[in-house]
PDB file of C-alpha atoms in Angstrom:
ATOM      1  CA  UNK A  41       0.053   0.075   0.059  1.00 68.00           C
ATOM      2  CA  UNK A  42       1.362   3.177  -1.091  1.00 75.00           C
ATOM      3  CA  UNK A  43       1.759   6.241   0.887  1.00 80.00           C
ATOM      4  CA  UNK A  44      -0.367   8.034  -1.344  1.00 79.00           C
ATOM      5  CA  UNK A  45      -2.822   5.237  -1.137  1.00 78.00           C
ATOM      6  CA  UNK A  46      -2.741   5.605   2.873  1.00 83.00           C
ATOM      7  CA  UNK A  47      -3.218   9.456   2.604  1.00 86.00           C
ATOM      8  CA  UNK A  48      -6.228   9.244   0.579  1.00 81.00           C
ATOM      9  CA  UNK A  49      -7.723   6.922   3.044  1.00 85.00           C
ATOM     10  CA  UNK A  50      -6.916   8.906   6.115  1.00 88.00           C
ATOM     11  CA  UNK A  51      -8.670  11.926   4.321  1.00 88.00           C
ATOM     12  CA  UNK A  52     -11.848   9.720   3.346  1.00 84.00           C
ATOM     13  CA  UNK A  53     -11.920   8.196   6.831  1.00 87.00           C
ATOM     14  CA  UNK A  54     -11.528  11.632   8.613  1.00 89.00           C
ATOM     15  CA  UNK A  55     -14.265  12.925   6.328  1.00 86.00           C
ATOM     16  CA  UNK A  56     -16.872  10.166   7.286  1.00 85.00           C
ATOM     17  CA  UNK A  57     -16.076  10.446  11.042  1.00 87.00           C
ATOM     18  CA  UNK A  58     -16.614  14.438  10.516  1.00 86.00           C
ATOM     19  CA  UNK A  59     -19.886  13.691   8.663  1.00 79.00           C
ATOM     20  CA  UNK A  60     -23.211  14.286  10.737  1.00 74.00           C
ATOM     21  CA  UNK A  61     -24.319  10.968  12.397  1.00 75.00           C
ATOM     22  CA  UNK A  62     -25.367   9.710  15.934  1.00 75.00           C
ATOM     23  CA  UNK A  63     -21.968   9.555  17.371  1.00 85.00           C
ATOM     24  CA  UNK A  64     -21.371  13.196  16.658  1.00 85.00           C
ATOM     25  CA  UNK A  65     -24.735  13.993  17.962  1.00 78.00           C
ATOM     26  CA  UNK A  66     -24.121  11.636  21.132  1.00 83.00           C
ATOM     27  CA  UNK A  67     -20.406  13.380  21.500  1.00 88.00           C
ATOM     28  CA  UNK A  68     -21.909  17.103  21.425  1.00 83.00           C
ATOM     29  CA  UNK A  69     -24.774  16.161  23.892  1.00 78.00           C
ATOM     30  CA  UNK A  70     -22.188  14.243  26.410  1.00 81.00           C
ATOM     31  CA  UNK A  71     -19.830  16.879  26.165  1.00 85.00           C
ATOM     32  CA  UNK A  72     -22.301  19.993  26.730  1.00 77.00           C
ATOM     33  CA  UNK A  73     -24.161  18.045  29.506  1.00 73.00           C
ATOM     34  CA  UNK A  74     -22.042  15.963  31.437  1.00 78.00           C
ATOM     35  CA  UNK A  75     -18.338  17.744  30.632  1.00 80.00           C
ATOM     36  CA  UNK A  76     -15.061  16.654  28.686  1.00 87.00           C
ATOM     37  CA  UNK A  77     -14.036  13.555  30.952  1.00 90.00           C
ATOM     38  CA  UNK A  78     -17.083  11.351  30.194  1.00 90.00           C
ATOM     39  CA  UNK A  79     -17.231  12.946  26.653  1.00 92.00           C
ATOM     40  CA  UNK A  80     -13.633  11.859  26.136  1.00 95.00           C
ATOM     41  CA  UNK A  81     -14.547   8.257  27.283  1.00 95.00           C
ATOM     42  CA  UNK A  82     -17.159   8.121  24.957  1.00 95.00           C
ATOM     43  CA  UNK A  83     -15.105   9.152  22.049  1.00 96.00           C
ATOM     44  CA  UNK A  84     -12.645   6.096  22.964  1.00 96.00           C
ATOM     45  CA  UNK A  85     -15.910   3.873  22.782  1.00 96.00           C
ATOM     46  CA  UNK A  86     -16.562   5.235  19.340  1.00 95.00           C
ATOM     47  CA  UNK A  87     -13.128   4.506  18.104  1.00 96.00           C
ATOM     48  CA  UNK A  88     -13.195   1.118  19.163  1.00 96.00           C
ATOM     49  CA  UNK A  89     -16.537   0.545  17.911  1.00 92.00           C
ATOM     50  CA  UNK A  90     -15.037   1.777  14.297  1.00 93.00           C
ATOM     51  CA  UNK A  91     -12.089  -0.212  14.753  1.00 94.00           C
ATOM     52  CA  UNK A  92     -13.893  -3.420  15.397  1.00 90.00           C
ATOM     53  CA  UNK A  93     -15.743  -2.813  11.873  1.00 87.00           C
ATOM     54  CA  UNK A  94     -12.264  -2.490  10.407  1.00 89.00           C
ATOM     55  CA  UNK A  95     -10.969  -5.513  11.820  1.00 89.00           C
ATOM     56  CA  UNK A  96     -13.734  -7.491  10.405  1.00 81.00           C
ATOM     57  CA  UNK A  97     -13.268  -6.143   6.887  1.00 83.00           C
ATOM     58  CA  UNK A  98      -9.732  -6.931   7.186  1.00 84.00           C
ATOM     59  CA  UNK A  99     -10.125 -10.430   8.226  1.00 82.00           C
ATOM     60  CA  UNK A 100     -12.484 -11.655   5.314  1.00 73.00           C
ATOM     61  CA  UNK A 101     -10.652  -9.480   2.678  1.00 57.00           C
ATOM     62  CA  UNK A 102      -8.059 -11.699   1.174  1.00 53.00           C
ATOM     63  CA  UNK A 103     -10.044 -14.585   1.113  1.00 65.00           C
ATOM     64  CA  UNK A 104     -12.949 -13.239  -0.592  1.00 69.00           C
ATOM     65  CA  UNK A 105     -11.199 -11.231  -3.234  1.00 62.00           C
ATOM     66  CA  UNK A 106      -9.433 -14.667  -3.846  1.00 70.00           C
ATOM     67  CA  UNK A 107     -12.508 -16.416  -4.529  1.00 78.00           C
ATOM     68  CA  UNK A 108     -14.469 -13.246  -6.299  1.00 76.00           C
ATOM     69  CA  UNK A 109     -11.675 -11.194  -7.689  1.00 74.00           C
ATOM     70  CA  UNK A 110     -14.238  -9.158  -9.380  1.00 78.00           C
ATOM     71  CA  UNK A 111     -15.730  -8.203  -6.046  1.00 73.00           C
ATOM     72  CA  UNK A 112     -12.918  -5.458  -5.408  1.00 69.00           C
ATOM     73  CA  UNK A 113     -14.144  -3.545  -8.408  1.00 77.00           C
ATOM     74  CA  UNK A 114     -17.959  -3.854  -7.351  1.00 81.00           C
ATOM     75  CA  UNK A 115     -17.097  -2.728  -4.134  1.00 71.00           C
ATOM     76  CA  UNK A 116     -15.259   0.016  -5.196  1.00 73.00           C
ATOM     77  CA  UNK A 117     -17.718   1.247  -7.474  1.00 82.00           C
ATOM     78  CA  UNK A 118     -20.438   0.953  -4.518  1.00 77.00           C
ATOM     79  CA  UNK A 119     -18.146   2.491  -2.371  1.00 71.00           C
ATOM     80  CA  UNK A 120     -17.920   5.741  -4.651  1.00 78.00           C
ATOM     81  CA  UNK A 121     -21.893   5.605  -4.990  1.00 83.00           C
ATOM     82  CA  UNK A 122     -22.059   5.497  -1.332  1.00 77.00           C
ATOM     83  CA  UNK A 123     -19.786   8.451  -0.935  1.00 77.00           C
ATOM     84  CA  UNK A 124     -21.579  10.495  -3.409  1.00 85.00           C
ATOM     85  CA  UNK A 125     -25.157   9.378  -1.727  1.00 84.00           C
ATOM     86  CA  UNK A 126     -23.501  10.673   1.859  1.00 79.00           C
ATOM     87  CA  UNK A 127     -22.344  14.148  -0.380  1.00 84.00           C
ATOM     88  CA  UNK A 128     -25.858  15.006  -1.603  1.00 88.00           C
ATOM     89  CA  UNK A 129     -27.312  14.150   1.833  1.00 82.00           C
ATOM     90  CA  UNK A 130     -24.898  16.670   3.609  1.00 78.00           C
ATOM     91  CA  UNK A 131     -25.865  19.264   0.777  1.00 88.00           C
ATOM     92  CA  UNK A 132     -29.455  18.535   1.125  1.00 86.00           C
ATOM     93  CA  UNK A 133     -29.398  18.633   4.936  1.00 79.00           C
ATOM     94  CA  UNK A 134     -26.814  21.326   5.362  1.00 80.00           C
ATOM     95  CA  UNK A 135     -29.509  23.913   6.698  1.00 81.00           C
ATOM     96  CA  UNK A 136     -31.229  21.623   8.869  1.00 74.00           C
ATOM     97  CA  UNK A 137     -30.824  22.646  12.682  1.00 70.00           C
ATOM     98  CA  UNK A 138     -28.423  20.772  14.604  1.00 60.00           C
ATOM     99  CA  UNK A 139     -30.288  17.513  16.293  1.00 55.00           C
ATOM    100  CA  UNK A 140     -30.714  16.482  19.687  1.00 54.00           C
ATOM    101  CA  UNK A 141     -30.602  13.198  21.219  1.00 49.00           C
ATOM    102  CA  UNK A 142     -32.648  11.995  24.304  1.00 47.00           C
ATOM    103  CA  UNK A 143     -30.321   9.196  24.993  1.00 49.00           C
ATOM    104  CA  UNK A 144     -29.659   9.186  29.143  1.00 51.00           C
ATOM    105  CA  UNK A 145     -26.005   8.579  29.318  1.00 50.00           C
ATOM    106  CA  UNK A 146     -25.183   6.530  32.353  1.00 51.00           C
ATOM    107  CA  UNK A 147     -22.543   7.719  34.855  1.00 65.00           C
ATOM    108  CA  UNK A 148     -20.148   5.161  35.072  1.00 84.00           C
ATOM    109  CA  UNK A 149     -16.890   5.421  32.990  1.00 87.00           C
ATOM    110  CA  UNK A 150     -17.133   1.708  32.086  1.00 90.00           C
ATOM    111  CA  UNK A 151     -20.896   2.240  30.885  1.00 88.00           C
ATOM    112  CA  UNK A 152     -20.323   5.528  28.956  1.00 90.00           C
ATOM    113  CA  UNK A 153     -17.342   3.468  27.050  1.00 93.00           C
ATOM    114  CA  UNK A 154     -19.836   0.592  26.163  1.00 90.00           C
ATOM    115  CA  UNK A 155     -22.335   2.939  25.017  1.00 87.00           C
ATOM    116  CA  UNK A 156     -19.762   4.422  22.587  1.00 89.00           C
ATOM    117  CA  UNK A 157     -18.557   1.119  21.363  1.00 92.00           C
ATOM    118  CA  UNK A 158     -22.364  -0.158  20.686  1.00 87.00           C
ATOM    119  CA  UNK A 159     -23.304   3.375  19.049  1.00 85.00           C
ATOM    120  CA  UNK A 160     -20.707   2.716  16.491  1.00 85.00           C
ATOM    121  CA  UNK A 161     -21.673  -0.988  15.914  1.00 80.00           C
ATOM    122  CA  UNK A 162     -25.033  -0.071  15.300  1.00 73.00           C
ATOM    123  CA  UNK A 163     -24.198   2.729  12.964  1.00 70.00           C
ATOM    124  CA  UNK A 164     -25.562   1.806   9.592  1.00 63.00           C
ATOM    125  CA  UNK A 165     -23.300   4.215   8.194  1.00 71.00           C
ATOM    126  CA  UNK A 166     -20.237   2.458   9.420  1.00 75.00           C
ATOM    127  CA  UNK A 167     -21.455  -0.858   8.251  1.00 69.00           C
ATOM    128  CA  UNK A 168     -22.072   0.402   4.578  1.00 70.00           C
ATOM    129  CA  UNK A 169     -18.568   2.477   4.783  1.00 79.00           C
ATOM    130  CA  UNK A 170     -16.656  -0.906   5.906  1.00 79.00           C
ATOM    131  CA  UNK A 171     -18.345  -3.076   3.589  1.00 72.00           C
ATOM    132  CA  UNK A 172     -18.010  -1.032   0.514  1.00 71.00           C
ATOM    133  CA  UNK A 173     -15.472   1.918   0.766  1.00 73.00           C
ATOM    134  CA  UNK A 174     -13.081   0.605   3.113  1.00 79.00           C
ATOM    135  CA  UNK A 175     -12.581  -2.774   1.593  1.00 71.00           C
ATOM    136  CA  UNK A 176     -12.765  -1.249  -2.062  1.00 71.00           C
ATOM    137  CA  UNK A 177      -9.860   1.166  -1.656  1.00 74.00           C
ATOM    138  CA  UNK A 178      -7.568  -1.394   0.055  1.00 76.00           C
ATOM    139  CA  UNK A 179      -5.195  -3.472  -2.058  1.00 72.00           C
ATOM    140  CA  UNK A 180      -6.315  -7.514  -2.017  1.00 69.00           C
ATOM    141  CA  UNK A 181      -2.498  -8.152  -1.066  1.00 76.00           C
ATOM    142  CA  UNK A 182      -2.423  -6.094   1.986  1.00 77.00           C
ATOM    143  CA  UNK A 183       0.366  -7.286   4.776  1.00 84.00           C
ATOM    144  CA  UNK A 184      -0.153  -7.667   8.288  1.00 86.00           C
ATOM    145  CA  UNK A 185       2.170  -4.623   8.848  1.00 89.00           C
ATOM    146  CA  UNK A 186       0.573  -2.410   6.619  1.00 87.00           C
ATOM    147  CA  UNK A 187      -2.862  -3.534   8.023  1.00 87.00           C
ATOM    148  CA  UNK A 188      -1.625  -2.682  11.549  1.00 92.00           C
ATOM    149  CA  UNK A 189      -0.929   0.680  10.472  1.00 91.00           C
ATOM    150  CA  UNK A 190      -4.293   1.307   8.572  1.00 91.00           C
ATOM    151  CA  UNK A 191      -5.968   0.187  12.056  1.00 93.00           C
ATOM    152  CA  UNK A 192      -3.749   2.409  14.072  1.00 95.00           C
ATOM    153  CA  UNK A 193      -4.587   5.073  11.581  1.00 94.00           C
ATOM    154  CA  UNK A 194      -8.336   4.601  11.961  1.00 94.00           C
ATOM    155  CA  UNK A 195      -8.394   4.302  15.776  1.00 96.00           C
ATOM    156  CA  UNK A 196      -6.181   7.608  15.806  1.00 96.00           C
ATOM    157  CA  UNK A 197      -8.202   9.615  13.435  1.00 95.00           C
ATOM    158  CA  UNK A 198     -11.811   8.621  15.148  1.00 95.00           C
ATOM    159  CA  UNK A 199     -10.203   9.193  18.797  1.00 96.00           C
ATOM    160  CA  UNK A 200      -9.072  12.575  17.519  1.00 96.00           C
ATOM    161  CA  UNK A 201     -12.098  13.931  15.873  1.00 95.00           C
ATOM    162  CA  UNK A 202     -14.472  12.778  18.770  1.00 96.00           C
ATOM    163  CA  UNK A 203     -12.034  14.118  21.291  1.00 96.00           C
ATOM    164  CA  UNK A 204     -11.814  17.459  19.683  1.00 95.00           C
ATOM    165  CA  UNK A 205     -15.678  17.720  19.537  1.00 93.00           C
ATOM    166  CA  UNK A 206     -15.406  16.582  23.280  1.00 93.00           C
ATOM    167  CA  UNK A 207     -13.116  19.274  24.256  1.00 93.00           C
ATOM    168  CA  UNK A 208     -14.870  21.953  22.230  1.00 90.00           C
ATOM    169  CA  UNK A 209     -18.428  21.361  23.273  1.00 86.00           C
ATOM    170  CA  UNK A 210     -17.850  21.151  26.702  1.00 85.00           C
ATOM    171  CA  UNK A 211     -16.914  24.761  26.408  1.00 86.00           C
ATOM    172  CA  UNK A 212     -19.391  27.407  26.938  1.00 76.00           C
ATOM    173  CA  UNK A 213     -20.423  29.011  23.377  1.00 83.00           C
ATOM    174  CA  UNK A 214     -19.104  26.846  20.642  1.00 79.00           C
ATOM    175  CA  UNK A 215     -22.539  25.345  20.077  1.00 71.00           C
ATOM    176  CA  UNK A 216     -23.471  28.350  19.072  1.00 74.00           C
ATOM    177  CA  UNK A 217     -20.973  28.976  17.090  1.00 78.00           C
ATOM    178  CA  UNK A 218     -21.187  25.899  15.017  1.00 70.00           C
ATOM    179  CA  UNK A 219     -25.132  26.731  14.628  1.00 71.00           C
ATOM    180  CA  UNK A 220     -24.207  29.642  12.577  1.00 79.00           C
ATOM    181  CA  UNK A 221     -21.450  27.927  10.419  1.00 82.00           C
ATOM    182  CA  UNK A 222     -23.181  24.423  10.070  1.00 77.00           C
ATOM    183  CA  UNK A 223     -24.487  24.998   6.629  1.00 84.00           C
ATOM    184  CA  UNK A 224     -21.253  26.241   4.878  1.00 86.00           C
ATOM    185  CA  UNK A 225     -19.298  23.798   6.650  1.00 79.00           C
ATOM    186  CA  UNK A 226     -21.430  20.701   5.742  1.00 78.00           C
ATOM    187  CA  UNK A 227     -21.919  21.570   2.275  1.00 86.00           C
ATOM    188  CA  UNK A 228     -17.795  22.093   1.937  1.00 84.00           C
ATOM    189  CA  UNK A 229     -17.642  18.277   3.557  1.00 78.00           C
ATOM    190  CA  UNK A 230     -20.738  17.395   1.037  1.00 83.00           C
ATOM    191  CA  UNK A 231     -18.444  18.644  -1.892  1.00 87.00           C
ATOM    192  CA  UNK A 232     -15.127  16.911  -0.886  1.00 82.00           C
ATOM    193  CA  UNK A 233     -17.103  13.412  -0.126  1.00 79.00           C
ATOM    194  CA  UNK A 234     -18.658  13.754  -3.548  1.00 84.00           C
ATOM    195  CA  UNK A 235     -15.049  14.452  -5.334  1.00 84.00           C
ATOM    196  CA  UNK A 236     -13.498  11.378  -3.367  1.00 79.00           C
ATOM    197  CA  UNK A 237     -16.724   9.353  -4.467  1.00 80.00           C
ATOM    198  CA  UNK A 238     -16.378  10.181  -8.122  1.00 84.00           C
ATOM    199  CA  UNK A 239     -12.470   9.285  -7.976  1.00 78.00           C
ATOM    200  CA  UNK A 240     -13.094   6.021  -6.152  1.00 72.00           C
ATOM    201  CA  UNK A 241     -15.907   4.964  -8.447  1.00 76.00           C
ATOM    202  CA  UNK A 242     -14.048   5.673 -11.883  1.00 80.00           C
ATOM    203  CA  UNK A 243     -10.728   4.242 -10.628  1.00 69.00           C
TER     204      UNK A 243
END
């Protein structure tokens, strides 16, 4: 796996993490209501949930592509279309108000960690991404060391993004700022994801 391919995967992973979804809503709500420490714990749980999806995808990657080599092309096209679909959804819903969650958060560290893990394990966006985009972009002959690098990168990106949200929204005022820039920011994310989708689908 080349450095360029790894960098492209990292950018796509970051944009997917940054796209609005239940994990982001839960992180923002936890930070705003319970403070930075519970939200940071939740961030680790969310990253572990994503990491488990990545491990599951990697474990079946080589065998599936060996048996059905045409599947890699199909997954790449499906992944590109999925990114384009997410991009269109981002653009269409950019002006919608920031959602709220009514989830009652547990108080213990372990239960907040479990909440984060299960939130992303149950996230259909994560399932679709790792079943299509992730396996479609990675080479079939990925080595063990390359796989470990990819997994470390995913964990760092996911933890870093949700930790940044946690630290930001645990402070007074940032939510009001985000509400003001939400439309423009999410349309930028949509354009970037759409461009990646076209590139993946046509490569």
